[in-house]
Amino acid sequence: MPLPPAILPPLRPGAVIHGPGSYGVDTLLDGFSAELKRRGFRVGGLVQRNHGPGDDCAERMELVDVATGHAYDITQKLGRESQSCRVDPTGVAEASQAIRNAVASGVDLLVVNKFAGLESHGDGLSDEMLAAIAEGIPVLTSVGSRYLNEWQTATGGFCDLLSPVADALWRWWGPQRMYQDLVQGVADADVRRVVTGDKWVLVETADGLGVAARQAPAAEDDAQRWTGRSLRDLAAMAAQSWDPLEIAVGVAALNAHYNRPEVTGVPGNGLDLFAAVEGRVVVIGGFPQLARRLPRAKVIDMNPQDGEYPEAACDWLLPGADAVAITASAFANRTLPRLLRVSAGAEVAMVGPGTPLTPRLFDYGIQSLAGFVAIDLEAVVRTIAGGGGSRDFHPYGRMVTLHRPSHS
């Protein structure tokens, strides 16, 4: 019997909490929704853009439909000396159609610019917002601290309160969504070969080759199951399947797209990133020469050797760690989202030949990526088809490390 497809976990409504004025928060929600749209997620709703002093009673305020870009003027013309907030309820009511359209289309994320004075009294966009929450659609909004009690009452406390910074929004969005994020960036290319060896699998296209560690013992494999499928179709299995072999092929397909020969970065082994860290270093997975490279590291492995910790130790050792190196196998076996949540605040690197080399991963809590780029494709194919491991095919490519750009 086939396994059911993987589904994304539900998200509680996210509310960005802020003090007086909301200009920075408006920009934050606008930028976050635009980035998700750029990556291929279906985003709907309204963001606010102010043209003037930059506070809630700006000279001119607009609500912009995230899906279409259509702008609704919501400014009452009360005169420059007016002390009243100049939000036009008629304009807000007209703009509310954008939210209803988004809910009807089942968007991946609904952005509602704010829960403020009108909504605190049950007016404005409150009905549309609560209807979306009832439908199970992820909702992201902003709430001024003066309206926090009303927001908590409206949602029954079923919400996540977020700091007004981009990292908080990405943590709320959740690392489970990074799989779909990567799939959406894959070109719909033709697949030349799929090779499933005893230890590793590979997917090859005209542009390159990607590898992934096999997550289950070797078994009878019907090669016809991969015939005629596009690269993006295979990559989707990394996000949708629970079958270990299908996930491995899906990850290899992702890497065939992202780890192409033209990828540039810093050469070397990703474990060396933490050689100078003085605080606690935790390594997830057994790496070759680990004791020499990181002699003080605490090692967690599914099959711990002498001096190593079992998998259950993650919840004890990862919180408060200064640096965490995670094997790329955690990406393939779907334990990475949990590890990233528990490692919040640490410098995190994903290391191994199966690491996708794409900046898309940086927003999910990873600062460095160390992965494999194949150079001699035929040699890698022969090695994996013959049952070889990573040490055997490493000489036929190069390890590349990418770092998250620092924010000045």
mmCIF file of C-alpha atoms in Angstrom:
data_model
loop_
_atom_site.group_PDB
_atom_site.id
_atom_site.type_symbol
_atom_site.label_atom_id
_atom_site.label_comp_id
_atom_site.label_asym_id
_atom_site.label_seq_id
_atom_site.Cartn_x
_atom_site.Cartn_y
_atom_site.Cartn_z
ATOM 1 C CA MET A 1 0.000 0.000 0.000
ATOM 2 C CA PRO A 2 1.509 3.388 -0.988
ATOM 3 C CA LEU A 3 2.273 5.849 1.760
ATOM 4 C CA PRO A 4 0.195 9.045 1.938
ATOM 5 C CA PRO A 5 1.895 12.213 0.673
ATOM 6 C CA ALA A 6 3.709 14.484 3.085
ATOM 7 C CA ILE A 7 1.656 17.534 4.022
ATOM 8 C CA LEU A 8 2.829 20.769 5.562
ATOM 9 C CA PRO A 9 2.047 21.309 9.248
ATOM 10 C CA PRO A 10 -0.572 23.996 9.938
ATOM 11 C CA LEU A 11 0.598 27.423 11.024
ATOM 12 C CA ARG A 12 -0.988 29.402 13.814
ATOM 13 C CA PRO A 13 -1.764 32.991 12.816
ATOM 14 C CA GLY A 14 1.378 35.123 13.059
ATOM 15 C CA ALA A 15 1.156 38.638 14.508
ATOM 16 C CA VAL A 16 4.123 40.994 14.290
ATOM 17 C CA ILE A 17 3.951 43.100 17.451
ATOM 18 C CA HIS A 18 5.084 46.718 17.271
ATOM 19 C CA GLY A 19 4.891 49.999 19.158
ATOM 20 C CA PRO A 20 3.475 53.337 17.944
ATOM 21 C CA GLY A 21 3.690 53.741 14.188
ATOM 22 C CA SER A 22 4.048 50.869 11.746
ATOM 23 C CA TYR A 23 6.151 52.125 8.859
ATOM 24 C CA GLY A 24 8.960 49.617 9.454
ATOM 25 C CA VAL A 25 6.498 46.761 9.927
ATOM 26 C CA ASP A 26 4.676 47.646 6.704
ATOM 27 C CA THR A 27 7.989 47.412 4.867
ATOM 28 C CA LEU A 28 8.795 44.135 6.610
ATOM 29 C CA LEU A 29 5.515 42.450 5.595
ATOM 30 C CA ASP A 30 5.790 43.861 2.080
ATOM 31 C CA GLY A 31 9.317 42.507 1.638
ATOM 32 C CA PHE A 32 8.547 39.097 3.143
ATOM 33 C CA SER A 33 5.491 38.527 0.952
ATOM 34 C CA ALA A 34 7.377 39.700 -2.148
ATOM 35 C CA GLU A 35 10.241 37.282 -1.449
ATOM 36 C CA LEU A 36 7.877 34.324 -0.983
ATOM 37 C CA LYS A 37 6.152 35.233 -4.253
ATOM 38 C CA ARG A 38 9.524 35.416 -6.002
ATOM 39 C CA ARG A 39 10.292 31.905 -4.777
ATOM 40 C CA GLY A 40 7.062 30.523 -6.202
ATOM 41 C CA PHE A 41 4.714 30.457 -3.204
ATOM 42 C CA ARG A 42 1.137 31.601 -3.729
ATOM 43 C CA VAL A 43 0.731 34.708 -1.588
ATOM 44 C CA GLY A 44 -2.390 36.864 -1.368
ATOM 45 C CA GLY A 45 -3.851 39.616 0.747
ATOM 46 C CA LEU A 46 -2.927 43.231 1.411
ATOM 47 C CA VAL A 47 0.175 45.154 2.372
ATOM 48 C CA GLN A 48 0.208 48.824 3.304
ATOM 49 C CA ARG A 49 2.375 51.421 1.630
ATOM 50 C CA ASN A 50 2.541 54.935 3.048
ATOM 51 C CA HIS A 51 3.515 58.020 1.089
ATOM 52 C CA GLY A 52 4.345 60.794 3.506
ATOM 53 C CA PRO A 53 5.664 61.126 7.070
ATOM 54 C CA GLY A 54 5.674 57.346 7.584
ATOM 55 C CA ASP A 55 3.245 56.709 10.409
ATOM 56 C CA ASP A 56 -0.285 55.311 10.626
ATOM 57 C CA CYS A 57 -1.781 58.692 9.703
ATOM 58 C CA ALA A 58 0.484 59.344 6.746
ATOM 59 C CA GLU A 59 -0.332 61.946 4.137
ATOM 60 C CA ARG A 60 -1.448 59.180 1.782
ATOM 61 C CA MET A 61 -1.960 55.501 2.571
ATOM 62 C CA GLU A 62 -2.570 52.626 0.193
ATOM 63 C CA LEU A 63 -3.486 48.988 0.572
ATOM 64 C CA VAL A 64 -1.849 46.974 -2.197
ATOM 65 C CA ASP A 65 -3.183 43.625 -3.407
ATOM 66 C CA VAL A 66 -0.218 41.264 -3.052
ATOM 67 C CA ALA A 67 -1.422 39.051 -5.908
ATOM 68 C CA THR A 68 -2.202 41.712 -8.506
ATOM 69 C CA GLY A 69 -0.386 44.856 -7.383
ATOM 70 C CA HIS A 70 -3.634 46.878 -7.500
ATOM 71 C CA ALA A 71 -3.556 49.763 -5.001
ATOM 72 C CA TYR A 72 -6.526 51.014 -2.964
ATOM 73 C CA ASP A 73 -6.410 54.522 -1.519
ATOM 74 C CA ILE A 74 -7.511 54.359 2.137
ATOM 75 C CA THR A 75 -6.754 57.965 3.121
ATOM 76 C CA GLN A 76 -9.526 60.293 4.263
ATOM 77 C CA LYS A 77 -8.906 63.888 3.154
ATOM 78 C CA LEU A 78 -9.260 65.557 6.578
ATOM 79 C CA GLY A 79 -6.724 68.311 6.079
ATOM 80 C CA ARG A 80 -3.103 68.561 7.145
ATOM 81 C CA GLU A 81 -3.928 69.830 10.638
ATOM 82 C CA SER A 82 -6.322 67.026 11.536
ATOM 83 C CA GLN A 83 -5.441 65.022 14.652
ATOM 84 C CA SER A 84 -7.777 62.165 13.754
ATOM 85 C CA CYS A 85 -6.467 59.000 12.172
ATOM 86 C CA ARG A 86 -7.283 59.309 8.502
ATOM 87 C CA VAL A 87 -8.031 55.698 7.548
ATOM 88 C CA ASP A 88 -11.001 55.608 5.169
ATOM 89 C CA PRO A 89 -13.296 52.681 6.096
ATOM 90 C CA THR A 90 -14.799 52.773 2.589
ATOM 91 C CA GLY A 91 -11.402 52.229 0.999
ATOM 92 C CA VAL A 92 -10.659 49.395 3.430
ATOM 93 C CA ALA A 93 -13.984 47.743 2.592
ATOM 94 C CA GLU A 94 -13.196 47.950 -1.120
ATOM 95 C CA ALA A 95 -9.742 46.457 -0.569
ATOM 96 C CA SER A 96 -11.194 43.555 1.438
ATOM 97 C CA GLN A 97 -12.130 41.865 -1.855
ATOM 98 C CA ALA A 98 -8.449 41.058 -2.322
ATOM 99 C CA ILE A 99 -8.529 38.997 0.873
ATOM 100 C CA ARG A 100 -11.705 37.170 -0.113
ATOM 101 C CA ASN A 101 -10.169 36.349 -3.507
ATOM 102 C CA ALA A 102 -7.033 35.017 -1.836
ATOM 103 C CA VAL A 103 -8.995 32.825 0.572
ATOM 104 C CA ALA A 104 -11.114 31.447 -2.265
ATOM 105 C CA SER A 105 -8.002 30.490 -4.233
ATOM 106 C CA GLY A 106 -6.411 28.710 -1.253
ATOM 107 C CA VAL A 107 -3.166 30.677 -1.092
ATOM 108 C CA ASP A 108 -0.072 29.391 0.726
ATOM 109 C CA LEU A 109 -0.012 32.575 2.804
ATOM 110 C CA LEU A 110 -2.493 35.375 3.443
ATOM 111 C CA VAL A 111 -0.953 38.695 4.458
ATOM 112 C CA VAL A 112 -3.218 41.280 6.105
ATOM 113 C CA ASN A 113 -1.474 44.578 6.716
ATOM 114 C CA LYS A 114 -2.665 45.073 10.272
ATOM 115 C CA PHE A 115 -5.133 44.404 13.041
ATOM 116 C CA ALA A 116 -5.718 47.921 14.344
ATOM 117 C CA GLY A 117 -8.452 50.337 15.436
ATOM 118 C CA LEU A 118 -11.178 49.267 13.009
ATOM 119 C CA GLU A 119 -10.474 45.558 13.498
ATOM 120 C CA SER A 120 -10.338 45.849 17.291
ATOM 121 C CA HIS A 121 -14.035 46.795 17.138
ATOM 122 C CA GLY A 122 -14.927 43.985 14.749
ATOM 123 C CA ASP A 123 -14.845 46.198 11.667
ATOM 124 C CA GLY A 124 -12.274 46.774 8.926
ATOM 125 C CA LEU A 125 -10.732 43.488 7.787
ATOM 126 C CA SER A 126 -11.497 41.472 10.906
ATOM 127 C CA ASP A 127 -14.231 39.259 9.395
ATOM 128 C CA GLU A 128 -12.104 38.347 6.369
ATOM 129 C CA MET A 129 -9.080 37.665 8.549
ATOM 130 C CA LEU A 130 -10.939 35.369 10.949
ATOM 131 C CA ALA A 131 -12.616 33.568 8.042
ATOM 132 C CA ALA A 132 -9.192 32.764 6.593
ATOM 133 C CA ILE A 133 -7.990 31.479 9.968
ATOM 134 C CA ALA A 134 -11.087 29.264 10.183
ATOM 135 C CA GLU A 135 -10.230 27.869 6.717
ATOM 136 C CA GLY A 136 -6.787 26.848 7.957
ATOM 137 C CA ILE A 137 -4.943 29.312 5.709
ATOM 138 C CA PRO A 138 -1.709 30.666 7.233
ATOM 139 C CA VAL A 139 -2.330 34.309 8.143
ATOM 140 C CA LEU A 140 0.352 36.901 8.830
ATOM 141 C CA THR A 141 -0.532 40.353 10.133
ATOM 142 C CA SER A 142 0.772 43.103 12.410
ATOM 143 C CA VAL A 143 -0.690 44.254 15.708
ATOM 144 C CA GLY A 144 0.133 47.443 17.572
ATOM 145 C CA SER A 145 0.814 46.808 21.247
ATOM 146 C CA ARG A 146 -2.218 48.934 22.189
ATOM 147 C CA TYR A 147 -4.479 46.405 20.399
ATOM 148 C CA LEU A 148 -2.807 43.245 21.669
ATOM 149 C CA ASN A 149 -5.588 42.353 24.115
ATOM 150 C CA GLU A 150 -8.233 42.719 21.397
ATOM 151 C CA TRP A 151 -6.177 40.542 19.033
ATOM 152 C CA GLN A 152 -5.783 37.842 21.678
ATOM 153 C CA THR A 153 -9.518 37.948 22.326
ATOM 154 C CA ALA A 154 -10.371 37.733 18.614
ATOM 155 C CA THR A 155 -8.102 34.710 18.071
ATOM 156 C CA GLY A 156 -8.754 33.065 21.415
ATOM 157 C CA GLY A 157 -5.006 33.183 22.039
ATOM 158 C CA PHE A 158 -4.440 30.799 19.101
ATOM 159 C CA CYS A 159 -1.577 32.746 17.532
ATOM 160 C CA ASP A 160 2.170 33.306 17.495
ATOM 161 C CA LEU A 161 3.489 36.713 18.541
ATOM 162 C CA LEU A 162 6.466 37.717 16.412
ATOM 163 C CA SER A 163 9.252 40.251 16.783
ATOM 164 C CA PRO A 164 9.405 42.848 13.974
ATOM 165 C CA VAL A 165 12.489 41.333 12.280
ATOM 166 C CA ALA A 166 12.774 39.184 9.152
ATOM 167 C CA ASP A 167 14.366 36.228 10.951
ATOM 168 C CA ALA A 168 11.314 35.940 13.222
ATOM 169 C CA LEU A 169 9.013 35.766 10.195
ATOM 170 C CA TRP A 170 11.091 33.001 8.602
ATOM 171 C CA ARG A 171 11.168 31.014 11.857
ATOM 172 C CA TRP A 172 7.376 31.295 12.010
ATOM 173 C CA TRP A 173 7.052 30.265 8.346
ATOM 174 C CA GLY A 174 8.927 27.147 9.370
ATOM 175 C CA PRO A 175 11.763 24.970 8.075
ATOM 176 C CA GLN A 176 9.339 22.278 6.870
ATOM 177 C CA ARG A 177 8.548 24.645 3.998
ATOM 178 C CA MET A 178 12.144 24.763 2.802
ATOM 179 C CA TYR A 179 11.594 21.513 0.867
ATOM 180 C CA GLN A 180 8.820 23.011 -1.250
ATOM 181 C CA ASP A 181 10.843 26.208 -1.505
ATOM 182 C CA LEU A 182 13.746 24.336 -3.119
ATOM 183 C CA VAL A 183 11.478 22.349 -5.433
ATOM 184 C CA GLN A 184 9.929 25.568 -6.765
ATOM 185 C CA GLY A 185 13.360 26.805 -7.793
ATOM 186 C CA VAL A 186 14.120 23.747 -9.939
ATOM 187 C CA ALA A 187 13.983 24.069 -13.719
ATOM 188 C CA ASP A 188 11.742 21.615 -15.561
ATOM 189 C CA ALA A 189 14.680 19.923 -17.335
ATOM 190 C CA ASP A 190 15.040 16.497 -18.933
ATOM 191 C CA VAL A 191 16.686 13.740 -16.890
ATOM 192 C CA ARG A 192 19.444 11.732 -18.545
ATOM 193 C CA ARG A 193 20.059 9.112 -15.858
ATOM 194 C CA VAL A 194 18.958 7.985 -12.442
ATOM 195 C CA VAL A 195 21.379 5.601 -10.724
ATOM 196 C CA THR A 196 20.517 3.960 -7.412
ATOM 197 C CA GLY A 197 23.564 2.352 -5.826
ATOM 198 C CA ASP A 198 23.772 0.446 -2.574
ATOM 199 C CA LYS A 199 24.866 3.550 -0.623
ATOM 200 C CA TRP A 200 24.181 6.588 -2.814
ATOM 201 C CA VAL A 201 21.876 7.662 -5.622
ATOM 202 C CA LEU A 202 22.393 10.198 -8.376
ATOM 203 C CA VAL A 203 20.356 12.145 -10.906
ATOM 204 C CA GLU A 204 22.004 13.527 -14.051
ATOM 205 C CA THR A 205 20.849 16.186 -16.521
ATOM 206 C CA ALA A 206 22.544 17.965 -19.388
ATOM 207 C CA ASP A 207 23.694 20.636 -16.899
ATOM 208 C CA GLY A 208 25.170 18.497 -14.148
ATOM 209 C CA LEU A 209 24.757 15.747 -11.610
ATOM 210 C CA GLY A 210 23.444 15.598 -8.048
ATOM 211 C CA VAL A 211 23.933 12.949 -5.370
ATOM 212 C CA ALA A 212 22.181 11.945 -2.158
ATOM 213 C CA ALA A 213 22.831 9.295 0.469
ATOM 214 C CA ARG A 214 20.490 6.330 0.363
ATOM 215 C CA GLN A 215 18.380 6.328 3.518
ATOM 216 C CA ALA A 216 17.336 2.669 3.457
ATOM 217 C CA PRO A 217 19.110 -0.645 2.798
ATOM 218 C CA ALA A 218 19.516 -1.698 -0.796
ATOM 219 C CA ALA A 219 16.412 -3.325 -2.211
ATOM 220 C CA GLU A 220 15.025 -4.396 -5.559
ATOM 221 C CA ASP A 221 14.667 -1.268 -7.651
ATOM 222 C CA ASP A 222 12.544 -0.985 -10.761
ATOM 223 C CA ALA A 223 14.496 1.461 -12.910
ATOM 224 C CA GLN A 224 11.397 2.028 -15.051
ATOM 225 C CA ARG A 225 9.799 4.023 -12.237
ATOM 226 C CA TRP A 226 12.113 6.955 -13.084
ATOM 227 C CA THR A 227 11.764 6.774 -16.872
ATOM 228 C CA GLY A 228 10.333 9.808 -18.632
ATOM 229 C CA ARG A 229 10.048 11.958 -15.514
ATOM 230 C CA SER A 230 11.337 15.525 -15.537
ATOM 231 C CA LEU A 231 13.862 16.917 -13.066
ATOM 232 C CA ARG A 232 11.227 18.962 -11.269
ATOM 233 C CA ASP A 233 8.932 15.949 -11.056
ATOM 234 C CA LEU A 234 11.675 13.903 -9.402
ATOM 235 C CA ALA A 235 12.661 16.789 -7.124
ATOM 236 C CA ALA A 236 9.065 17.066 -5.880
ATOM 237 C CA MET A 237 9.495 13.683 -4.191
ATOM 238 C CA ALA A 238 11.885 15.355 -1.723
ATOM 239 C CA ALA A 239 8.925 17.411 -0.488
ATOM 240 C CA GLN A 240 6.010 15.021 -0.973
ATOM 241 C CA SER A 241 7.078 11.404 -0.532
ATOM 242 C CA TRP A 242 7.689 9.334 2.602
ATOM 243 C CA ASP A 243 9.368 6.495 0.694
ATOM 244 C CA PRO A 244 13.115 6.589 1.618
ATOM 245 C CA LEU A 245 14.345 5.769 -1.886
ATOM 246 C CA GLU A 246 12.024 8.307 -3.523
ATOM 247 C CA ILE A 247 13.162 11.001 -1.077
ATOM 248 C CA ALA A 248 16.813 10.206 -1.847
ATOM 249 C CA VAL A 249 16.180 10.463 -5.591
ATOM 250 C CA GLY A 250 14.274 13.705 -4.966
ATOM 251 C CA VAL A 251 17.207 15.203 -3.059
ATOM 252 C CA ALA A 252 19.619 14.076 -5.787
ATOM 253 C CA ALA A 253 17.361 15.813 -8.312
ATOM 254 C CA LEU A 254 17.481 19.012 -6.243
ATOM 255 C CA ASN A 255 21.266 18.783 -6.204
ATOM 256 C CA ALA A 256 21.401 18.152 -9.947
ATOM 257 C CA HIS A 257 19.873 21.609 -10.307
ATOM 258 C CA TYR A 258 21.611 23.539 -7.535
ATOM 259 C CA ASN A 259 25.066 21.881 -7.404
ATOM 260 C CA ARG A 260 26.036 22.461 -11.018
ATOM 261 C CA PRO A 261 29.667 22.784 -12.158
ATOM 262 C CA GLU A 262 29.490 26.582 -12.387
ATOM 263 C CA VAL A 263 28.695 26.958 -8.660
ATOM 264 C CA THR A 264 31.473 28.858 -6.922
ATOM 265 C CA GLY A 265 32.276 29.206 -3.262
ATOM 266 C CA VAL A 266 34.961 28.578 -0.684
ATOM 267 C CA PRO A 267 36.783 25.223 -1.135
ATOM 268 C CA GLY A 268 37.376 22.837 1.735
ATOM 269 C CA ASN A 269 35.599 20.680 4.292
ATOM 270 C CA GLY A 270 32.642 22.306 6.028
ATOM 271 C CA LEU A 271 33.673 20.978 9.436
ATOM 272 C CA ASP A 272 36.699 23.289 9.383
ATOM 273 C CA LEU A 273 34.300 26.224 9.772
ATOM 274 C CA PHE A 274 34.092 25.578 13.500
ATOM 275 C CA ALA A 275 37.723 24.711 14.263
ATOM 276 C CA ALA A 276 38.266 28.022 16.089
ATOM 277 C CA VAL A 277 34.964 28.080 18.008
ATOM 278 C CA GLU A 278 35.682 28.146 21.742
ATOM 279 C CA GLY A 279 32.165 27.390 22.965
ATOM 280 C CA ARG A 280 30.118 24.238 22.665
ATOM 281 C CA VAL A 281 30.226 22.608 19.234
ATOM 282 C CA VAL A 282 27.730 19.851 18.433
ATOM 283 C CA VAL A 283 28.002 17.622 15.379
ATOM 284 C CA ILE A 284 25.036 15.631 14.101
ATOM 285 C CA GLY A 285 26.306 12.555 12.273
ATOM 286 C CA GLY A 286 29.576 10.670 12.093
ATOM 287 C CA PHE A 287 32.025 12.356 9.696
ATOM 288 C CA PRO A 288 35.404 11.012 8.531
ATOM 289 C CA GLN A 289 38.345 12.413 10.537
ATOM 290 C CA LEU A 290 35.950 14.194 12.865
ATOM 291 C CA ALA A 291 38.065 13.542 15.961
ATOM 292 C CA ARG A 292 41.038 15.246 14.304
ATOM 293 C CA ARG A 293 39.129 18.203 12.871
ATOM 294 C CA LEU A 294 36.935 18.955 15.901
ATOM 295 C CA PRO A 295 38.399 17.104 18.880
ATOM 296 C CA ARG A 296 36.194 18.890 21.463
ATOM 297 C CA ALA A 297 32.917 18.469 19.592
ATOM 298 C CA LYS A 298 30.018 16.573 21.094
ATOM 299 C CA VAL A 299 28.866 14.057 18.487
ATOM 300 C CA ILE A 300 25.293 12.795 18.117
ATOM 301 C CA ASP A 301 24.638 9.822 15.864
ATOM 302 C CA MET A 302 21.794 7.407 15.165
ATOM 303 C CA ASN A 303 24.300 4.591 15.814
ATOM 304 C CA PRO A 304 26.604 6.122 18.432
ATOM 305 C CA GLN A 305 30.133 4.833 18.902
ATOM 306 C CA ASP A 306 32.180 5.107 22.096
ATOM 307 C CA GLY A 307 32.093 8.679 23.379
ATOM 308 C CA GLU A 308 29.168 9.684 21.147
ATOM 309 C CA TYR A 309 25.592 10.528 22.098
ATOM 310 C CA PRO A 310 22.327 8.934 20.891
ATOM 311 C CA GLU A 311 19.794 10.823 18.804
ATOM 312 C CA ALA A 312 17.672 11.625 21.874
ATOM 313 C CA ALA A 313 20.489 13.860 23.143
ATOM 314 C CA CYS A 314 19.593 16.517 20.545
ATOM 315 C CA ASP A 315 17.105 18.145 22.908
ATOM 316 C CA TRP A 316 19.798 18.351 25.622
ATOM 317 C CA LEU A 317 22.891 19.367 23.670
ATOM 318 C CA LEU A 318 21.612 21.618 20.873
ATOM 319 C CA PRO A 319 19.879 24.360 22.926
ATOM 320 C CA GLY A 320 22.521 26.912 23.852
ATOM 321 C CA ALA A 321 25.177 25.480 21.534
ATOM 322 C CA ASP A 322 27.517 27.983 19.914
ATOM 323 C CA ALA A 323 27.917 26.036 16.677
ATOM 324 C CA VAL A 324 26.149 23.043 15.143
ATOM 325 C CA ALA A 325 27.282 20.998 12.140
ATOM 326 C CA ILE A 326 24.507 18.845 10.682
ATOM 327 C CA THR A 327 24.978 16.037 8.193
ATOM 328 C CA ALA A 328 23.162 16.482 4.899
ATOM 329 C CA SER A 329 21.461 13.152 5.604
ATOM 330 C CA ALA A 330 19.265 15.045 8.084
ATOM 331 C CA PHE A 331 17.864 16.988 5.144
ATOM 332 C CA ALA A 332 17.053 13.745 3.312
ATOM 333 C CA ASN A 333 15.527 11.917 6.271
ATOM 334 C CA ARG A 334 13.398 14.967 7.237
ATOM 335 C CA THR A 335 14.889 15.434 10.711
ATOM 336 C CA LEU A 336 16.490 18.755 9.713
ATOM 337 C CA PRO A 337 13.452 20.977 10.522
ATOM 338 C CA ARG A 338 13.406 19.773 14.128
ATOM 339 C CA LEU A 339 17.180 20.139 14.476
ATOM 340 C CA LEU A 340 17.017 23.711 13.195
ATOM 341 C CA ARG A 341 14.285 24.630 15.662
ATOM 342 C CA VAL A 342 16.215 23.185 18.600
ATOM 343 C CA SER A 343 19.447 24.861 17.399
ATOM 344 C CA ALA A 344 17.955 28.375 17.240
ATOM 345 C CA GLY A 345 20.630 30.935 18.075
ATOM 346 C CA ALA A 346 23.576 28.734 17.091
ATOM 347 C CA GLU A 347 25.814 29.077 14.055
ATOM 348 C CA VAL A 348 24.545 26.199 11.897
ATOM 349 C CA ALA A 349 26.248 24.497 8.965
ATOM 350 C CA MET A 350 24.875 21.685 6.800
ATOM 351 C CA VAL A 351 27.730 19.498 5.624
ATOM 352 C CA GLY A 352 27.989 16.617 3.187
ATOM 353 C CA PRO A 353 27.834 15.705 -0.504
ATOM 354 C CA GLY A 354 24.024 15.731 -0.401
ATOM 355 C CA THR A 355 23.798 19.384 0.691
ATOM 356 C CA PRO A 356 21.888 21.595 -1.800
ATOM 357 C CA LEU A 357 24.076 24.617 -2.569
ATOM 358 C CA THR A 358 21.422 27.327 -2.706
ATOM 359 C CA PRO A 359 20.995 30.603 -0.781
ATOM 360 C CA ARG A 360 17.308 29.724 -0.414
ATOM 361 C CA LEU A 361 18.303 27.678 2.648
ATOM 362 C CA PHE A 362 19.879 30.578 4.506
ATOM 363 C CA ASP A 363 16.555 32.058 5.614
ATOM 364 C CA TYR A 364 15.613 28.835 7.416
ATOM 365 C CA GLY A 365 18.335 29.097 10.054
ATOM 366 C CA ILE A 366 21.434 27.790 8.250
ATOM 367 C CA GLN A 367 24.488 30.025 7.956
ATOM 368 C CA SER A 368 26.822 27.786 5.921
ATOM 369 C CA LEU A 369 26.360 25.058 3.305
ATOM 370 C CA ALA A 370 29.115 22.621 2.338
ATOM 371 C CA GLY A 371 28.181 20.373 -0.591
ATOM 372 C CA PHE A 372 29.582 18.390 -3.507
ATOM 373 C CA VAL A 373 29.938 19.502 -7.116
ATOM 374 C CA ALA A 374 30.676 16.679 -9.555
ATOM 375 C CA ILE A 375 33.380 17.304 -12.175
ATOM 376 C CA ASP A 376 34.097 13.893 -13.724
ATOM 377 C CA LEU A 377 30.474 12.819 -14.141
ATOM 378 C CA GLU A 378 31.183 9.400 -15.631
ATOM 379 C CA ALA A 379 33.545 8.508 -12.788
ATOM 380 C CA VAL A 380 30.918 9.484 -10.203
ATOM 381 C CA VAL A 381 28.315 7.394 -12.050
ATOM 382 C CA ARG A 382 30.602 4.331 -12.119
ATOM 383 C CA THR A 383 31.462 4.716 -8.439
ATOM 384 C CA ILE A 384 27.896 5.014 -7.189
ATOM 385 C CA ALA A 385 26.578 2.303 -9.517
ATOM 386 C CA GLY A 386 29.278 0.009 -8.137
ATOM 387 C CA GLY A 387 28.175 0.550 -4.555
ATOM 388 C CA GLY A 388 30.863 3.073 -3.601
ATOM 389 C CA GLY A 389 30.557 5.618 -0.839
ATOM 390 C CA SER A 390 31.373 9.303 -0.519
ATOM 391 C CA ARG A 391 35.099 8.718 0.025
ATOM 392 C CA ASP A 392 35.177 6.854 -3.278
ATOM 393 C CA PHE A 393 33.551 9.555 -5.422
ATOM 394 C CA HIS A 394 35.010 12.631 -3.679
ATOM 395 C CA PRO A 395 38.127 12.643 -5.916
ATOM 396 C CA TYR A 396 35.882 13.154 -8.964
ATOM 397 C CA GLY A 397 34.483 16.481 -7.805
ATOM 398 C CA ARG A 398 35.023 19.307 -5.343
ATOM 399 C CA MET A 399 33.523 20.373 -2.039
ATOM 400 C CA VAL A 400 32.125 23.913 -2.100
ATOM 401 C CA THR A 401 31.063 26.016 0.888
ATOM 402 C CA LEU A 402 28.565 28.879 0.698
ATOM 403 C CA HIS A 403 28.075 31.379 3.530
ATOM 404 C CA ARG A 404 25.062 33.464 4.383
ATOM 405 C CA PRO A 405 25.854 37.124 3.672
ATOM 406 C CA SER A 406 26.328 39.121 6.842
ATOM 407 C CA HIS A 407 23.793 41.870 7.555
ATOM 408 C CA SER A 408 25.404 45.230 8.096
#
